[in-house]
C-alpha cells in the first residue's frame, strides 16, 4: 500500500473547468513534483518498479469547505489521476508511472471529503493493488 499526502486539497471540477490549459499543466506539474520529492526526500515509500496493473485508489480531500456534489469532487481529481499514470511525451508528460492506467479494468477509485480547519487542509491518496474477488 502506498499513501501520499499532498499539501493542499484538490480543486473542484467547477474550478478546473474554468482553468486555461497552461494552468492545468502547471497544476499537474506541481502535483507530480510534490509526489516525486515526497518519495525521494522523505523515504515514505518507494515507487513500484513497474506500474501497478490493477489499482484501487482512495482520494480523501480535507478542506474547510465541502464540495456540493460527488462529481465535483471526482472530476477535480482527474489531473491528479493523470499524474499517477505512466509518462507519455505528448499525452501525459508529467506521468510518474505508479499505476498502469485509468481504464475501468485497471482502476477502481473512491473519493471522499472531510471538513477540517483551513490549516489542516490536504489531500491523502492511498493506492493498493486491486485483487479480483
Coordinates of C-alpha atoms in Angstrom, one line a residue:
X1 CA 0.0 0.0 0.0
X2 CA 1.2 3.5 -0.9
X3 CA 0.0 6.6 1.0
X4 CA 0.7 10.0 -0.4
X5 CA -0.2 13.3 1.4
X6 CA -0.4 16.4 -0.7
X7 CA -0.2 19.8 1.0
X8 CA -3.4 21.2 -0.4
X9 CA -6.9 19.9 -1.2
X10 CA -7.8 19.0 -4.8
X11 CA -9.7 21.7 -6.7
X12 CA -13.3 21.2 -7.7
X13 CA -14.4 20.2 -11.2
X14 CA -16.2 23.6 -11.4
X15 CA -12.9 25.3 -10.7
X16 CA -10.7 23.2 -13.1
X17 CA -13.2 23.6 -16.0
X18 CA -12.5 27.4 -15.9
X19 CA -8.7 27.0 -16.0
X20 CA -6.7 27.8 -19.0
X21 CA -4.7 24.8 -20.4
X22 CA -1.5 26.3 -19.1
X23 CA -2.9 26.5 -15.6
X24 CA -3.9 22.8 -15.8
X25 CA -0.4 21.9 -17.0
X26 CA 1.1 23.9 -14.0
X27 CA -1.2 22.1 -11.5
X28 CA -0.2 18.7 -12.9
X29 CA 3.5 19.6 -12.7
X30 CA 3.0 20.8 -9.1
X31 CA 1.3 17.5 -8.1
X32 CA 4.0 15.4 -9.9
X33 CA 6.8 17.5 -8.2
X34 CA 5.2 17.2 -4.7
X35 CA 4.7 13.4 -5.1
X36 CA 8.2 12.9 -6.6
X37 CA 10.1 14.9 -3.9
X38 CA 7.9 13.4 -1.2
X39 CA 9.1 10.0 -2.4
X40 CA 12.7 10.9 -2.8
X41 CA 13.3 13.0 0.3
X42 CA 11.0 11.6 2.9
X43 CA 11.5 8.0 2.0
X44 CA 7.9 7.2 3.0
X45 CA 7.6 4.7 0.1
X46 CA 9.3 3.6 -3.0
X47 CA 7.8 3.8 -6.4
X48 CA 6.9 0.4 -7.7
X49 CA 9.4 -0.9 -10.3
X50 CA 6.6 -1.3 -12.8
X51 CA 3.2 0.4 -12.8
X52 CA 0.5 -1.3 -10.7
X53 CA -1.6 -3.2 -13.3
X54 CA -4.8 -3.1 -11.4
X55 CA -5.1 -0.5 -8.7
X56 CA -7.6 0.7 -6.1
X57 CA -7.2 4.4 -5.3
X58 CA -8.8 6.2 -2.4
X59 CA -8.6 10.0 -2.6
X60 CA -9.6 11.9 0.6
X61 CA -9.9 15.6 0.3
X62 CA -9.6 17.5 3.6
X63 CA -10.8 21.1 3.4
X64 CA -12.6 23.8 5.3
X65 CA -15.4 23.9 2.7
X66 CA -17.0 20.7 1.4
X67 CA -17.9 20.4 -2.3
X68 CA -21.6 20.2 -3.2
X69 CA -21.6 17.1 -5.4
X70 CA -19.7 13.9 -5.7
X71 CA -19.0 14.5 -9.4
X72 CA -17.5 17.9 -8.5
X73 CA -15.1 16.1 -6.1
X74 CA -14.2 13.2 -8.5
X75 CA -13.9 15.5 -11.5
X76 CA -11.4 17.7 -9.7
X77 CA -9.1 14.7 -9.2
X78 CA -8.7 13.9 -12.9
X79 CA -5.4 15.7 -13.3
X80 CA -4.1 14.0 -10.2
X81 CA -5.0 10.6 -11.5
X82 CA -3.3 11.5 -14.8
X83 CA -0.1 12.3 -12.9
X84 CA -0.1 8.8 -11.3
X85 CA -0.2 7.1 -14.8
X86 CA 2.8 6.4 -17.0
X87 CA 4.6 9.2 -18.7
X88 CA 3.8 9.8 -22.4
X89 CA 5.8 12.6 -24.2
X90 CA 2.7 14.2 -25.7
X91 CA -0.4 13.0 -23.9
X92 CA 1.0 12.8 -20.3
X93 CA 4.4 14.4 -19.9
X94 CA 4.0 14.6 -16.1
X95 CA 3.2 10.9 -15.6
X96 CA 5.0 9.1 -12.7
X97 CA 4.1 5.6 -13.7
X98 CA 2.7 4.5 -10.3
X99 CA -0.5 3.0 -11.8
X100 CA -0.9 1.4 -15.3
X101 CA -3.9 3.4 -16.4
X102 CA -7.4 4.7 -15.6
X103 CA -9.5 2.4 -17.7
X104 CA -12.3 0.7 -15.8
X105 CA -10.5 -2.7 -15.9
X106 CA -7.3 -1.1 -14.5
X107 CA -8.6 1.3 -11.8
X108 CA -11.2 1.4 -9.1
X109 CA -11.3 4.8 -7.4
X110 CA -13.1 6.0 -4.3
X111 CA -13.4 9.7 -3.5
X112 CA -14.4 11.2 -0.2
X113 CA -14.1 14.6 1.6
X114 CA -13.7 15.6 5.2
X115 CA -14.4 19.0 6.7
X116 CA -11.4 20.4 8.7
X117 CA -9.8 23.6 9.8
X118 CA -8.1 25.6 7.0
X119 CA -4.6 25.0 8.5
X120 CA -5.2 21.2 8.3
X121 CA -6.3 21.2 4.6
X122 CA -4.6 18.5 2.5
X123 CA -5.3 15.5 0.1
X124 CA -4.5 12.0 1.1
X125 CA -4.1 9.4 -1.7
X126 CA -4.0 5.7 -0.9
X127 CA -3.0 3.2 -3.7
X128 CA -3.4 -0.5 -3.3
X129 CA -3.2 -3.4 -5.7
X130 CA -6.8 -4.3 -6.8
X131 CA -7.4 -8.0 -6.4
X132 CA -10.5 -9.5 -8.0
X133 CA -12.7 -11.4 -5.6

